[in-house]
CSV table of C-alpha atoms in Angstrom, one decimal:
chain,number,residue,atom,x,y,z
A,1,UNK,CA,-17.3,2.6,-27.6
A,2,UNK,CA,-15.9,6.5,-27.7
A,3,UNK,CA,-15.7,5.3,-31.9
A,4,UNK,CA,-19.7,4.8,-32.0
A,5,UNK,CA,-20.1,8.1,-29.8
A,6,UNK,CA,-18.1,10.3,-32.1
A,7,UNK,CA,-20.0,9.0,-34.8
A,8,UNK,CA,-23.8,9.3,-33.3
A,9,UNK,CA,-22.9,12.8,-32.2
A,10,UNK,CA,-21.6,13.5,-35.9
A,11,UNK,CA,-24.9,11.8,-37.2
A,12,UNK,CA,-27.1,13.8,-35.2
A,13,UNK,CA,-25.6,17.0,-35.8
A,14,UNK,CA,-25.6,16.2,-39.7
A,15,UNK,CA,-29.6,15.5,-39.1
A,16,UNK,CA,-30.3,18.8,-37.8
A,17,UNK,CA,-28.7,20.4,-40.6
A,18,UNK,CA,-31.1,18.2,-43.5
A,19,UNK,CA,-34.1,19.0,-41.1
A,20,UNK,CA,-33.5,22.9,-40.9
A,21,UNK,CA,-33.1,23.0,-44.5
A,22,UNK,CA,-35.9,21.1,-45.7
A,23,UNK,CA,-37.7,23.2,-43.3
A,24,UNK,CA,-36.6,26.9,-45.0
A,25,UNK,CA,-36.7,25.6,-48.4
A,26,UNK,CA,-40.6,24.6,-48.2
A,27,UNK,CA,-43.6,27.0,-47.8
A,28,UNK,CA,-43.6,28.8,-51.5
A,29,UNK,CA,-47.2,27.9,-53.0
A,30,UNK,CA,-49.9,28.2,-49.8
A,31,UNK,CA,-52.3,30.8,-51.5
A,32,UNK,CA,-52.5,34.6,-50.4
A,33,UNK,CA,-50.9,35.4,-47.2
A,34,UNK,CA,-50.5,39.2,-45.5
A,35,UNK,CA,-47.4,40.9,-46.0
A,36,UNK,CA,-46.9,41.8,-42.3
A,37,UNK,CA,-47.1,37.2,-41.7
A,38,UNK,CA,-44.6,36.6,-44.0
A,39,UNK,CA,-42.0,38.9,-42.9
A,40,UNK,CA,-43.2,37.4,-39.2
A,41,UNK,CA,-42.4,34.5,-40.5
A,42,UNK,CA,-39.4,34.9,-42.1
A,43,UNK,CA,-37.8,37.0,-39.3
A,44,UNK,CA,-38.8,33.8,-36.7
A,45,UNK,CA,-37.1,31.5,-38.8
A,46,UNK,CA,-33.8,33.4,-39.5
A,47,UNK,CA,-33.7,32.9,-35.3
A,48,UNK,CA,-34.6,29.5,-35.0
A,49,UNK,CA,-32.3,28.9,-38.2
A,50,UNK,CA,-29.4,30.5,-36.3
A,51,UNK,CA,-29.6,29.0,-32.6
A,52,UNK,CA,-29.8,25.9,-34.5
A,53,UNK,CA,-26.8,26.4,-36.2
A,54,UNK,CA,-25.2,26.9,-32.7
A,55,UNK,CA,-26.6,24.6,-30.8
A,56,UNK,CA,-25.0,22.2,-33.6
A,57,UNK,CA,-21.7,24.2,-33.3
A,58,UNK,CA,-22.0,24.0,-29.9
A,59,UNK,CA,-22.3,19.9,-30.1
A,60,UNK,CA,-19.6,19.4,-32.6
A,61,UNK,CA,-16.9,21.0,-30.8
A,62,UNK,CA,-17.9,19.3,-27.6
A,63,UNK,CA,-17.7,15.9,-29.6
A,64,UNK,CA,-14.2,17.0,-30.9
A,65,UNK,CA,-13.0,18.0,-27.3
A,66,UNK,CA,-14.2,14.7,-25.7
A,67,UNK,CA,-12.6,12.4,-28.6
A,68,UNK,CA,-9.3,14.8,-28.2
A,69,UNK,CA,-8.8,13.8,-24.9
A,70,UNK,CA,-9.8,10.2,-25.3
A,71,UNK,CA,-6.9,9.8,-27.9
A,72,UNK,CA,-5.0,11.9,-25.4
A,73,UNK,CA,-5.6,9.2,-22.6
A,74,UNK,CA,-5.4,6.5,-24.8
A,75,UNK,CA,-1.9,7.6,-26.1
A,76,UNK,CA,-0.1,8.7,-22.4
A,77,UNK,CA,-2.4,5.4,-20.5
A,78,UNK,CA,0.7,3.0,-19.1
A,79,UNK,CA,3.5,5.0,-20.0
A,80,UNK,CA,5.9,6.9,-17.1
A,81,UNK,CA,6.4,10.3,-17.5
A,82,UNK,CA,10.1,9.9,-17.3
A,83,UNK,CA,12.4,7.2,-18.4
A,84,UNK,CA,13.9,5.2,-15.5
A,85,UNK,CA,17.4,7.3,-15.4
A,86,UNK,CA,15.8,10.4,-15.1
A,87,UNK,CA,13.5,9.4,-12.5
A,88,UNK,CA,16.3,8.6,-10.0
A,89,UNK,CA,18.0,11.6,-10.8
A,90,UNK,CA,15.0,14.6,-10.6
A,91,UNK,CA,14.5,14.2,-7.2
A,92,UNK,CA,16.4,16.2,-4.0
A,93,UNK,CA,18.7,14.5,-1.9
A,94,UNK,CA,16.7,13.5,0.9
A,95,UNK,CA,19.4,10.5,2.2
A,96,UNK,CA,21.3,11.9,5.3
A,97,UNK,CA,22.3,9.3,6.7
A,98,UNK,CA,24.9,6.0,6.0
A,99,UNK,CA,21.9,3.7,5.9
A,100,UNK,CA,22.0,1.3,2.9
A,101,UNK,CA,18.3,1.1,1.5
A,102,UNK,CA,19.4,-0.9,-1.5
A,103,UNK,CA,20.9,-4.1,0.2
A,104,UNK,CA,21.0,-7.5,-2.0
A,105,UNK,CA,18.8,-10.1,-0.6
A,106,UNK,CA,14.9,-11.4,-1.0
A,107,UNK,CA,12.5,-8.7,-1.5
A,108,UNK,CA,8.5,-8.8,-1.5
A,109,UNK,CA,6.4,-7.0,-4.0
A,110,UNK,CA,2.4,-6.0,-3.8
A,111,UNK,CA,0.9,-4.0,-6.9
A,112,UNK,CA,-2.9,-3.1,-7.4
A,113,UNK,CA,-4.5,-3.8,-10.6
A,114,UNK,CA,-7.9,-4.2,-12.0
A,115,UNK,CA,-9.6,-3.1,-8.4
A,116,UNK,CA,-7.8,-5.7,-6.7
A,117,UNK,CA,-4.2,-6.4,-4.6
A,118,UNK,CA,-1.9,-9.1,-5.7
A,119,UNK,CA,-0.2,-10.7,-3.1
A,120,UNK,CA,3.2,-10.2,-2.0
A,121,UNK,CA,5.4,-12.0,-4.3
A,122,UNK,CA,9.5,-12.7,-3.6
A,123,UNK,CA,12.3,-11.9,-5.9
A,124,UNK,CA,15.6,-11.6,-5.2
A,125,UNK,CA,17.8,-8.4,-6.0
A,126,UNK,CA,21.1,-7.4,-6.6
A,127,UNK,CA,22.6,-3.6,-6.4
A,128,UNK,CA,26.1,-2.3,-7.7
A,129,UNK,CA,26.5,0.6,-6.0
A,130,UNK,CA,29.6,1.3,-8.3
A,131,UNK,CA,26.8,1.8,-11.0
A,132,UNK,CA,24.0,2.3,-9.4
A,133,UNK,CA,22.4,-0.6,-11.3
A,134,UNK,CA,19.9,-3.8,-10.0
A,135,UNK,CA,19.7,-7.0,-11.3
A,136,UNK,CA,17.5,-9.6,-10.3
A,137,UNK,CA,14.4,-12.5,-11.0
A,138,UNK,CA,11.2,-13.7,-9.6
A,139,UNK,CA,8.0,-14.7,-10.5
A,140,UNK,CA,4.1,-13.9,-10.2
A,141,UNK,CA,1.0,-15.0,-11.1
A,142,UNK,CA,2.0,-13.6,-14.6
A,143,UNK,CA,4.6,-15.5,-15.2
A,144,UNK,CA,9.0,-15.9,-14.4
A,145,UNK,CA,10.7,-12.6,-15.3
A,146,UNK,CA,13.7,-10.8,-14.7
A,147,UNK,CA,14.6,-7.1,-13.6
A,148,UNK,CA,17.0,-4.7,-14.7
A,149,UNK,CA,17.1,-1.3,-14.0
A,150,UNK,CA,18.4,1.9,-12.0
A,151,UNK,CA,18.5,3.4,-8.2
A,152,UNK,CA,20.0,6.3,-6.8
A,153,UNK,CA,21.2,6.2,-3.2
A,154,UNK,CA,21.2,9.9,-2.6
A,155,UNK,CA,17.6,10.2,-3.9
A,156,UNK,CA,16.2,6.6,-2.8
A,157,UNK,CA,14.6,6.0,-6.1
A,158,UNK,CA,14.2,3.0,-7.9
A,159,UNK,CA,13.8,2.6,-11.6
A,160,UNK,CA,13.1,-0.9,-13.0
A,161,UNK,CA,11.9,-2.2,-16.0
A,162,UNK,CA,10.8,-6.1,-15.9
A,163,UNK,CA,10.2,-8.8,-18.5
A,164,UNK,CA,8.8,-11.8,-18.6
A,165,UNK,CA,9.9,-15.3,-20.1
A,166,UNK,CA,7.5,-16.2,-22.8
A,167,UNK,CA,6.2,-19.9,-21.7
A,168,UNK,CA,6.0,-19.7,-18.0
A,169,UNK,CA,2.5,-18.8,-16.2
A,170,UNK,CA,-0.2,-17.8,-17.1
A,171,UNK,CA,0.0,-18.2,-21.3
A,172,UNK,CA,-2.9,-15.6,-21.5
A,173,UNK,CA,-1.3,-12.8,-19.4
A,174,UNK,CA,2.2,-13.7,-20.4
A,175,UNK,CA,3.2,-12.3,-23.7
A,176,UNK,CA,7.0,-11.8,-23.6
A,177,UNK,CA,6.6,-8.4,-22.3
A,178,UNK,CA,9.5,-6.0,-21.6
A,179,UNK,CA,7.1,-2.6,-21.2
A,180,UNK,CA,6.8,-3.2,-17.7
A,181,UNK,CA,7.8,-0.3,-15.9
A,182,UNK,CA,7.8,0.2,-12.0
A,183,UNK,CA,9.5,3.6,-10.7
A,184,UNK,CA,9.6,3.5,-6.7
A,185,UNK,CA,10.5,6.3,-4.0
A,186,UNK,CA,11.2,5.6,-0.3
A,187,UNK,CA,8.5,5.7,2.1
A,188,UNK,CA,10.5,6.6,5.8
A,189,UNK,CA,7.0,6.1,7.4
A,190,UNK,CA,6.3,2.5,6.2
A,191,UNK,CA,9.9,1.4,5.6
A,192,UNK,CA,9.8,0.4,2.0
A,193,UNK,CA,9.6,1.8,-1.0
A,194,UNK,CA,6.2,2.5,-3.1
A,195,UNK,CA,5.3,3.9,-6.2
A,196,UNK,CA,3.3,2.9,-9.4
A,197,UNK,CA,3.9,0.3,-12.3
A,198,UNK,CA,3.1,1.2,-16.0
A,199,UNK,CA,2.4,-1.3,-19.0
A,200,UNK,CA,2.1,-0.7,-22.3
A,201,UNK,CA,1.3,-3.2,-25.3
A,202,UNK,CA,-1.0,-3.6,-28.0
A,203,UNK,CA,-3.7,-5.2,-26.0
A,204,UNK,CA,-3.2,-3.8,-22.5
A,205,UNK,CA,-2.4,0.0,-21.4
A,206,UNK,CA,-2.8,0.4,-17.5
A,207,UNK,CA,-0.9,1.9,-14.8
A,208,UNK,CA,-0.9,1.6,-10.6
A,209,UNK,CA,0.3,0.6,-7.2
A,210,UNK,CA,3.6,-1.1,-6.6
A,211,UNK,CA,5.4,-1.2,-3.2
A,212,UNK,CA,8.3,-3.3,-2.6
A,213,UNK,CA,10.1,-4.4,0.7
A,214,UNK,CA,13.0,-5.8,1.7
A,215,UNK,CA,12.7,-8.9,3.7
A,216,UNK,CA,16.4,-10.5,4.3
A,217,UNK,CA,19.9,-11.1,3.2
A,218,UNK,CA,20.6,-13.6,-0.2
A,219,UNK,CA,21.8,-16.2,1.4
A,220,UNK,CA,23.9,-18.3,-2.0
């Protein structure tokens, strides 16, 4: 769509040009005409000639603008700003207390994606607080995956990073897909911990809501 824009706007500009130059080249054999006419003329033309030229100026740097920040959007669309490490790291220590926030168990998930909420869905987590690395598996409508990623227990952030087994759920959504990228703060007011998701693959750039919640103790 922004490819057939760029080229219409190019089009027309390139038609204003052909027009406003057939136009000064005609006029040369129309009989006798007064001095004072001419120069009229010629004068009104050199005007119009010139506030065309801008007005198609004008339009072709607006057209290069807009198709700049398309491919801007189009490049940055489903990818994080930081890489999951630095996430957990950049923020200020905001944990006070000796509460654990990263305990292994079950834990729900809820993301928003294209205008709609997708149920909570389990999956079960594990946290070395020696490395501050998670572990863990689950599945959605998507398909089975697992998760790998970081946290930081000063900051209570979470980076993960999920990916799904090729073969399991839906076969049309599922394409083997490691790009999946959720990064997750701690929200004291609603007791779990919310952020966005970001995917990126060669079909599919998109990025939005993800909260997840602890529900219980792994019981093995």
């Amino acid at each position: 769509m922004m490819h057939n824009t760029f080229r219409l706007c190019l089009i027309f500009d390139l038609l204003i040009i052909v027009v406003w130059s057939q136009r000064g080249e005609g006029g040369g054999g129309g009989g006798r005409r007064g001095a004072g006419g001419a120069k009229e003329c010629s004068v009104a033309c050199k005007i119009a000639g010139y506030v065309a030229l801008a007005i198609v100026l004008i339009s072709f740097l607006i057209t290069c603008i807009v198709w700049l920040m398309h491919l801007i959007s189009r490049i940055t669309r489903g990818k994080p700003k930081h890489k999951n490490t630095k996430f957990v790291n950049e923020l200020s220590v905001i944990n006070l207390n000796l509460k654990n926030y990263f305990p292994d168990g079950d834990w729900s998930s809820l993301y928003y994606q294209s205008y709609d909420w997708h149920r909570p869905y389990r999956l079960s987590l594990k946290f070395n607080h020696q490395t501050s690395t998670v572990s863990g598996q689950g599945t959605d409508e998507v398909g089975s995956y697992t998760i790998c990623g970081v946290f930081s227990s000063e900051n209570l952030c979470m980076g993960l990073t999920k990916r799904y087994k090729l073969g399991t759920g839906n076969p049309s959504e599922n394409l083997g897909h490691s790009v999946v990228t959720i990064h997750l703060t701690w929200n004291q007011a609603r007791d779990q911990f919310e952020g966005k998701w970001y995917v990126r693959t060669k079909k599919y750039h998109a990025k939005n809501i993800f909260k997840l919640k602890f529900e219980g103790i792994l019981y093995v």
